[in-house]
Short mmCIF file of C-alpha atoms and ligand atoms in Angstrom, two decimals:
data_model
loop_
_atom_site.label_atom_id
_atom_site.label_comp_id
_atom_site.label_asym_id
_atom_site.label_seq_id
_atom_site.Cartn_x
_atom_site.Cartn_y
_atom_site.Cartn_z
CA UNK D 1119 9.72 -8.64 -24.53
CA UNK D 1120 12.80 -8.97 -22.29
CA UNK D 1121 11.96 -9.56 -18.64
CA UNK D 1122 13.33 -7.11 -16.09
CA UNK D 1123 13.45 -7.40 -12.32
CA UNK D 1124 12.17 -4.97 -9.70
CA UNK D 1125 12.86 -5.40 -6.01
CA UNK D 1126 9.97 -4.22 -3.84
CA UNK D 1127 10.86 -3.35 -0.26
CA UNK D 1128 7.82 -4.83 1.43
CA UNK D 1129 7.12 -7.67 3.81
CA UNK D 1130 3.35 -7.29 3.27
CA UNK D 1131 2.06 -10.19 1.15
CA UNK D 1132 -1.17 -8.37 0.22
CA UNK D 1133 0.70 -5.39 -1.20
CA UNK D 1134 3.12 -7.65 -3.06
CA UNK D 1135 0.26 -9.56 -4.74
CA UNK D 1136 -1.29 -6.32 -6.00
CA UNK D 1137 2.03 -4.87 -7.19
CA UNK D 1138 2.88 -8.12 -9.02
CA UNK D 1139 -0.54 -8.24 -10.74
CA UNK D 1140 -0.05 -4.74 -12.09
CA UNK D 1141 3.61 -5.04 -13.22
CA UNK D 1142 3.86 -8.60 -14.59
CA UNK D 1143 2.00 -7.77 -17.87
CA UNK D 1144 4.73 -5.19 -18.58
CA UNK D 1145 7.51 -7.80 -18.36
CA UNK D 1146 8.55 -6.77 -14.86
CA UNK D 1147 9.30 -9.60 -12.45
CA UNK D 1148 8.59 -8.46 -8.89
CA UNK D 1149 10.69 -9.74 -6.00
CA UNK D 1150 9.76 -9.03 -2.38
CA UNK D 1151 11.94 -9.01 0.73
CA UNK D 1152 11.18 -12.64 1.62
CA UNK D 1153 13.86 -13.81 -0.83
CA UNK D 1154 16.53 -11.68 0.91
CA UNK D 1155 16.51 -12.16 4.69
CA UNK D 1156 20.02 -10.64 4.81
CA UNK D 1157 18.70 -7.16 3.91
CA UNK D 1158 17.68 -5.02 6.88
CA UNK D 1159 14.44 -3.04 6.31
CA UNK D 1160 14.30 0.63 7.36
CA UNK D 1161 12.72 1.70 10.64
CA UNK D 1162 9.40 3.36 9.74
CA UNK D 1163 9.60 6.41 11.97
CA UNK D 1164 8.64 9.09 9.42
CA UNK D 1165 5.66 11.38 10.02
CA UNK D 1166 4.33 11.12 6.46
CA UNK D 1167 3.65 8.36 3.94
CA UNK D 1168 6.19 10.00 1.62
CA UNK D 1169 8.96 10.05 4.25
CA UNK D 1170 8.42 6.38 5.11
CA UNK D 1171 8.16 5.24 1.47
CA UNK D 1172 11.45 6.99 0.73
CA UNK D 1173 13.18 5.50 3.77
CA UNK D 1174 12.03 1.97 2.93
CA UNK D 1175 13.03 2.16 -0.75
CA UNK D 1176 16.40 3.81 -0.07
CA UNK D 1177 17.45 1.32 2.60
CA UNK D 1178 16.93 -1.65 0.27
CA UNK D 1179 18.24 0.11 -2.85
CA UNK D 1180 21.52 0.76 -1.01
CA UNK D 1181 21.83 -2.82 0.26
CA UNK D 1182 20.82 -4.47 -3.02
CA UNK D 1183 22.70 -2.10 -5.31
CA UNK D 1184 19.69 -1.76 -7.66
CA UNK D 1185 16.65 0.48 -8.11
CA UNK D 1186 14.02 -0.41 -5.57
CA UNK D 1187 10.29 0.35 -5.05
CA UNK D 1188 8.55 0.82 -1.69
CA UNK D 1189 4.93 1.49 -0.72
CA UNK D 1190 3.81 3.33 2.38
CA UNK D 1191 0.07 3.43 2.72
CA UNK D 1192 -2.77 3.54 5.18
CA UNK D 1193 -6.26 4.61 6.10
CA UNK D 1194 -7.17 8.13 7.24
CA UNK D 1195 -10.52 8.58 8.98
CA UNK D 1196 -12.11 12.03 9.28
CA UNK D 1197 -13.88 11.35 12.58
CA UNK D 1198 -10.51 10.27 14.04
CA UNK D 1199 -8.72 13.42 12.81
CA UNK D 1200 -6.84 11.47 10.17
CA UNK D 1201 -5.84 8.49 12.29
CA UNK D 1202 -4.60 5.78 11.93
CA UNK D 1203 -2.68 7.28 8.96
CA UNK D 1204 0.99 6.29 8.98
CA UNK D 1205 0.24 4.08 12.01
CA UNK D 1206 -2.33 1.96 10.13
CA UNK D 1207 -0.30 -1.27 10.35
CA UNK D 1208 0.01 -0.99 14.16
CA UNK D 1209 -3.22 0.82 15.10
CA UNK D 1210 -4.15 -1.79 17.73
CA UNK D 1211 -0.56 -2.18 19.02
CA UNK D 1212 2.96 -3.07 17.89
CA UNK D 1213 2.20 -6.74 17.11
CA UNK D 1214 -1.36 -6.20 15.86
CA UNK D 1215 -2.67 -8.12 12.85
CA UNK D 1216 -5.40 -7.14 10.36
CA UNK D 1217 -8.20 -8.67 12.48
CA UNK D 1218 -7.16 -6.76 15.62
CA UNK D 1219 -6.70 -3.51 13.73
CA UNK D 1220 -10.16 -3.86 12.19
CA UNK D 1221 -11.76 -4.64 15.56
CA UNK D 1222 -9.99 -1.64 17.09
CA UNK D 1223 -11.16 0.66 14.27
CA UNK D 1224 -14.78 -0.44 14.81
CA UNK D 1225 -14.40 0.21 18.53
CA UNK D 1226 -13.01 3.72 17.92
CA UNK D 1227 -15.94 4.50 15.61
CA UNK D 1228 -18.65 2.80 17.67
CA UNK D 1229 -20.42 6.09 18.40
CA UNK D 1230 -19.92 7.68 14.99
CA UNK D 1231 -23.17 7.48 12.98
CA UNK D 1232 -23.57 6.63 9.28
CA UNK D 1233 -22.91 9.74 7.21
CA UNK D 1234 -19.99 10.76 9.42
CA UNK D 1235 -17.71 7.80 8.73
CA UNK D 1236 -15.75 9.13 5.74
CA UNK D 1237 -12.22 7.87 5.21
CA UNK D 1238 -9.60 7.53 2.54
CA UNK D 1239 -6.93 5.01 1.61
CA UNK D 1240 -3.67 6.78 0.75
CA UNK D 1241 -0.57 5.38 -0.90
CA UNK D 1242 2.82 6.89 -1.65
CA UNK D 1243 5.32 4.84 -3.62
CA UNK D 1244 9.02 5.67 -3.83
CA UNK D 1245 11.27 4.43 -6.61
CA UNK D 1246 14.86 4.98 -5.47
CA UNK D 1247 18.30 4.32 -6.89
CA UNK D 1248 21.25 3.10 -4.76
CA UNK D 1249 22.79 6.57 -5.32
CA UNK D 1250 19.87 8.15 -3.48
CA UNK D 1251 17.69 9.55 -6.29
CA UNK D 1252 14.00 9.05 -5.58
CA UNK D 1253 10.76 9.59 -7.50
CA UNK D 1254 7.46 9.62 -5.61
CA UNK D 1255 4.01 8.53 -6.86
CA UNK D 1256 0.69 8.99 -5.04
CA UNK D 1257 -2.81 7.59 -5.04
CA UNK D 1258 -5.94 8.17 -2.94
CA UNK D 1259 -9.38 6.56 -2.74
CA UNK D 1260 -12.33 7.92 -0.73
CA UNK D 1261 -14.90 5.73 1.00
CA UNK D 1262 -16.82 5.16 4.23
CA UNK D 1263 -16.11 2.92 7.20
CA UNK D 1264 -18.68 0.14 7.64
CA UNK D 1265 -20.17 -1.07 10.97
CA UNK D 1266 -19.11 -4.69 10.33
CA UNK D 1267 -16.78 -6.45 7.87
CA UNK D 1268 -17.92 -7.51 4.37
CA UNK D 1269 -16.03 -9.62 1.80
CA UNK D 1270 -13.06 -11.97 1.75
CA UNK D 1271 -10.66 -10.45 -0.80
CA UNK D 1272 -7.79 -8.01 -0.30
CA UNK D 1273 -6.14 -7.40 3.07
CA UNK D 1274 -5.93 -4.90 5.92
CA UNK D 1275 -8.95 -2.63 6.32
CA UNK D 1276 -10.54 -3.69 2.98
CA UNK D 1277 -13.55 -5.48 4.59
CA UNK D 1278 -14.50 -2.26 6.45
CA UNK D 1279 -14.09 0.13 3.50
CA UNK D 1280 -17.36 0.87 1.69
CA UNK D 1281 -17.38 2.10 -1.90
CA UNK D 1282 -20.78 3.74 -2.40
CA UNK D 1283 -20.32 4.14 -6.18
CA UNK D 1284 -19.72 0.38 -6.52
CA UNK D 1285 -22.21 -0.65 -3.82
CA UNK D 1286 -19.67 -3.02 -2.27
CA UNK D 1287 -16.77 -3.11 0.16
CA UNK D 1288 -13.17 -3.08 -1.05
CA UNK D 1289 -12.91 -6.74 0.07
CA UNK D 1290 -15.73 -7.66 -2.34
CA UNK D 1291 -13.65 -6.60 -5.35
CA UNK D 1292 -11.36 -9.03 -7.17
CA UNK D 1293 -7.62 -8.31 -7.20
CA UNK D 1294 -7.93 -6.94 -10.76
CA UNK D 1295 -10.94 -4.72 -9.91
CA UNK D 1296 -9.26 -3.35 -6.79
CA UNK D 1297 -6.08 -2.55 -8.73
CA UNK D 1298 -8.06 -0.54 -11.30
CA UNK D 1299 -9.37 1.96 -8.73
CA UNK D 1300 -7.33 1.69 -5.54
CA UNK D 1301 -4.83 4.14 -4.05
CA UNK D 1302 -2.07 1.59 -4.80
CA UNK D 1303 -3.33 0.94 -8.34
CA UNK D 1304 -3.26 4.70 -9.05
CA UNK D 1305 0.34 5.03 -7.83
CA UNK D 1306 1.36 1.88 -9.74
CA UNK D 1307 -0.07 3.21 -13.01
CA UNK D 1308 2.41 6.10 -12.74
CA UNK D 1309 5.28 3.73 -11.84
CA UNK D 1310 4.48 1.66 -14.96
CA UNK D 1311 4.71 4.79 -17.12
CA UNK D 1312 8.16 5.71 -15.80
CA UNK D 1313 9.48 2.15 -16.10
CA UNK D 1314 8.13 1.85 -19.65
CA UNK D 1315 9.71 5.13 -20.70
CA UNK D 1316 13.02 4.32 -18.98
CA UNK D 1317 13.54 0.53 -19.23
CA UNK D 1318 17.25 0.98 -18.51
CA UNK D 1319 16.38 1.75 -14.86
CA UNK D 1320 15.90 -1.98 -14.16
CA UNK D 1321 18.33 -4.88 -14.55
CA UNK D 1322 17.39 -7.96 -16.59
CA UNK D 1323 15.77 -10.80 -14.64
P1 ITT X 986 5.70 -2.86 4.53
O1 ITT X 986 6.12 -1.63 5.31
O2 ITT X 986 6.65 -4.00 4.72
O3 ITT X 986 5.45 -2.54 3.10
P2 ITT X 986 3.32 -2.72 6.18
O4 ITT X 986 2.07 -3.54 6.26
O5 ITT X 986 4.05 -2.45 7.47
O6 ITT X 986 4.30 -3.40 5.10
P3 ITT X 986 2.64 0.08 5.92
O7 ITT X 986 3.52 0.52 7.01
O8 ITT X 986 2.62 0.89 4.64
O9 ITT X 986 2.98 -1.39 5.43
O10 ITT X 986 1.17 -0.03 6.51
C1 ITT X 986 0.11 -0.18 5.66
C2 ITT X 986 -1.11 -0.61 6.45
O11 ITT X 986 -2.24 0.18 6.00
C3 ITT X 986 -1.46 -2.05 6.14
O12 ITT X 986 -0.86 -2.93 7.06
C4 ITT X 986 -2.98 -2.03 6.20
O13 ITT X 986 -3.39 -2.14 7.53
C5 ITT X 986 -3.33 -0.63 5.70
N1 ITT X 986 -3.52 -0.65 4.23
C6 ITT X 986 -2.68 -0.13 3.28
N2 ITT X 986 -3.15 -0.38 2.05
C7 ITT X 986 -4.28 -1.09 2.21
C8 ITT X 986 -5.20 -1.66 1.32
O14 ITT X 986 -5.03 -1.62 0.01
N3 ITT X 986 -6.25 -2.29 1.84
C9 ITT X 986 -6.43 -2.38 3.16
N4 ITT X 986 -5.60 -1.89 4.08
C10 ITT X 986 -4.52 -1.24 3.61
#
């Protein structure tokens, strides 16, 4: 199998790990933005996951001159009317990290009882060419927001996301288990199909 290379327009190490785990078995070498500090990422000012995913992929596809993949994702919580949504990465402020975002989410839901804490992880991936053609792929996973964190795996809001059918939090799943069911794993399964059917989209590694 000849190895091909896919540039992924993300600075998020957790996302990159999951994307790599899913694509490597198909002979696709994944490269994140850390190897190319000269490329300027897009400003994420879109109102939807799709708009932001497209912006991020297009900006790097144009600068790199090759097809590029981007992921825009987040958590939507019913009791918060869909927030944090596209603002998930900066829910607790512009320079917030995962720990602060999680603490802020618990604060916002402090008075919301069990049974009313439904949420969903959403992911839209964009695969764009330097000429501006984009394909979008989506995934969604429903769950409930816990009252305190559980588990050490994953990233972001995973320790607060309860999967009733599995009787565990998302952060108690291994990387492989998470990728089989997650919003990102669902979108990636569709990306794999397209890249398998059209290998010429990617340059050799
Ligand atoms: P890039 O734009 O560089 O890809 P980012 O972290 O800024 O990285 P987003 O704007 O798409 O990415 O924000 C996604 C946020 O949503 C992320 O920082 C987490 O807080 C949350 N999130 C997304 N997917 C998640 C997952 O699988 N598990 C837990 N939290 C997740």
